Structure formats: C-alpha cells, structure tokens
Amino acid sequence: MLHVILSCLKRAALVSVLLLVVPTLNAQPISVVASFSILGDMVREVGGPYVEVTSLVGPNTDSHVFDPTPADAKRIASAQLVFVNGLGYEGWLDRLVKSSGYRGPIVVASKGISTSLELKGSHSHAQDEKREHPTHARAIPDPHAWQNLANAERYVQTIRIALAAALPAHSAAVEQRATDYIKRIRALDQATKAQIAAVAVERRKVITSHDAFGYFSQAYGVTFYSLQGLATASEPTAAEIVRIVDQIKKQKVTAIFTENISDPRVLDRIAKDSGAKVGGLLYADALTAPGTAADTYLKLFEHNVTTIVRGMSGQANE
Ligand SMILES: [Zn+2]
C-alpha cells in the first residue's frame, strides 16, 4: 500500500515538473482511436501534440478482412474520440464498439462526400460468408474515398471540427494545423493533375488487384481495371483470369500494379500471360511501416502517383 502511495506521489511530482517546464502543454493529449492507418495519420496531422492516436488496423494490413481482438476493444474503451472512414469500410466496427462499452462520439470522416460511385459487391467474399450480413449481389458505396485528394480535404475538415471541439484549449492551434495540412493536400492535388496530364490519354489504363482506385480514376482521369470485386477477400477464378488477360490485350492496358495488402502472385501471372508490364507496388488501403516509403497519407499518395505515371509512360519502377 505504502509502495503504491509512494509511486503515485512520484508520478504526481513528475507531472507537476512537466507542467512547470511546458506550461502551454498543460493538458494531457487526448486519447484518440482511428479505424485504420491512413485515417490515423490524418488525425495525427491535425491534432499534433494534443492527440495520442492509435490505429486499429495498422500498416500493411487489410481493413476489409480485419479481425479485432480483445486488445482492440480495450483501445476503444479507453478512447475519448473514435474516427472511422464509414461508407461500409469497417464492417467489423459496430460489434467491436458494442463489446467495448464505448459511449463516446464516433466521427465518420467521409461525412458529406459524394459517393456517386456505386459498385456491385462481387459474388464470393470469403469474409462475408462468415458474417450474418453478406454484401454480395447488391449495390454498395465504394469506401475508398481517400484516393481523391479533394475528398481528403473534406476528411480533414471533419477531423478539424471534431478535434477543435474536443480540445477547446487548443482549438486555435488545431485550426492552424488543419489549414496548413489542407495547403499541402491542395499542392499535391495540383501536382498530381499536372503529372497525369503529361501522359497521353490512351495510355492511361492500368490494372490493380482490388477496386480501390475508383475515386482516383474519377478525379484524375486514369482507367483502372481490377482483378477482384470491391473487397480483397475474393480470389479470381481461372476463367476470370483468362477473361482479364483478354481484356488487357484488347484495351491495351499499359501497366499492372500490385498492392501491399494483396497477394502479388496472381497479378504476376496475368502480367506474364498478357505481356503487360508490372508497374510496381501501389499502396491503396494501408500505410507502410514507420520510417518507410509510404508511412504518411501524403507520402502514400505521392508514391502512387509517381508509380502510376511511370508505369503508364512505360518506364520501369523499382
Ligand atoms: Zn480496399
């Protein structure tokens, strides 16, 4: 007992020392959970030192087939604010929130985004078959809205409003951070449009492993064909592969890209059969590990644009 009291006293002393040293940071950062790594990075950019962000689905991990653990329920239970993408992306979320007992706000980052892209769920989602609500054979919104930088700006506005409200003492700083971040997003949007405009329109046809680039396609004028339906859980059959190879030849697709959350072997085989170039690795749904090529949303986006443009131009990627 005495030991506990002493350690509490020590901690209290340490806290008061910190308060004296850093008077502007007198409030503890608030504990925030984001459903996946890309969204977690956006929240961190806006919240800066005022937030402690945990992403449930981490780097190089597929949110479509995520299986939450009791540790994830604990993370949500101790959060003051939870951010999710919405648009049906986190099929596992409702059950997780329920089991965690979390009663705080859940901010849907994609709020207000135009989801004109309605895609059919594909026929065999291994993951959906395990669930009570299969998504096959019906129209569902495409959740990958962050693949258009203009949508990312909307995400940041939503995050800004939520964080400014949750951090009244730091709302001005949060507003400023959001404004700076949006400037960088807009600059990358302009650079993306300029880079793609330099590629001949008839060469802007590529293949990816899953349908993650519908918003990119619409915003930047690149046609994406995908191996799978909307989710990564389905594997193309042999007959589908033959059909895809035919399509590549017919459409004169310039490049095929693999992803950090998908098995690259099928794409490699299709590239071999069709003669299309393997254009490198794209990051669709997850950041890469801290300290690597795509460990922030903006680095991820920039990497994808450079890789896609090189692939379409017939240049080799590493
Ligand atoms: Zn996806």
mmCIF file of N, CA, C and O in Angstrom, residues 279-281 303 307 310 316-318:
data_model
loop_
_atom_site.group_PDB
_atom_site.id
_atom_site.type_symbol
_atom_site.label_atom_id
_atom_site.label_comp_id
_atom_site.label_asym_id
_atom_site.label_seq_id
_atom_site.Cartn_x
_atom_site.Cartn_y
_atom_site.Cartn_z
ATOM 1 N N GLY A 279 4.079 -2.692 -63.128
ATOM 2 C CA GLY A 279 4.467 -1.291 -62.917
ATOM 3 C C GLY A 279 4.907 -0.951 -61.513
ATOM 4 O O GLY A 279 5.185 0.200 -61.221
ATOM 5 N N GLY A 280 4.954 -1.921 -60.616
ATOM 6 C CA GLY A 280 5.389 -1.630 -59.247
ATOM 7 C C GLY A 280 4.281 -1.792 -58.235
ATOM 8 O O GLY A 280 3.211 -2.321 -58.532
ATOM 9 N N LEU A 281 4.562 -1.300 -57.044
ATOM 10 C CA LEU A 281 3.684 -1.526 -55.897
ATOM 11 C C LEU A 281 2.887 -0.257 -55.579
ATOM 12 O O LEU A 281 3.450 0.829 -55.488
ATOM 13 N N HIS A 303 3.653 8.622 -53.733
ATOM 14 C CA HIS A 303 4.278 7.390 -54.238
ATOM 15 C C HIS A 303 3.393 6.757 -55.317
ATOM 16 O O HIS A 303 3.879 6.363 -56.379
ATOM 17 N N THR A 307 4.380 6.239 -59.232
ATOM 18 C CA THR A 307 4.440 4.859 -59.721
ATOM 19 C C THR A 307 3.475 4.659 -60.897
ATOM 20 O O THR A 307 3.840 4.052 -61.911
ATOM 21 N N ARG A 310 4.807 6.621 -64.019
ATOM 22 C CA ARG A 310 5.931 5.899 -64.625
ATOM 23 C C ARG A 310 5.482 4.656 -65.365
ATOM 24 O O ARG A 310 5.928 4.376 -66.465
ATOM 25 N N ALA A 316 10.324 1.817 -66.204
ATOM 26 C CA ALA A 316 10.411 0.766 -65.190
ATOM 27 C C ALA A 316 10.361 1.376 -63.798
ATOM 28 O O ALA A 316 10.844 2.471 -63.578
ATOM 29 N N ASN A 317 9.708 0.661 -62.886
ATOM 30 C CA ASN A 317 9.752 1.041 -61.474
ATOM 31 C C ASN A 317 10.610 0.038 -60.724
ATOM 32 O O ASN A 317 10.752 -1.100 -61.135
ATOM 33 N N GLU A 318 11.128 0.469 -59.626
ATOM 34 C CA GLU A 318 11.987 -0.426 -58.837
ATOM 35 C C GLU A 318 11.157 -1.540 -58.242
ATOM 36 O O GLU A 318 10.001 -1.421 -57.996
#
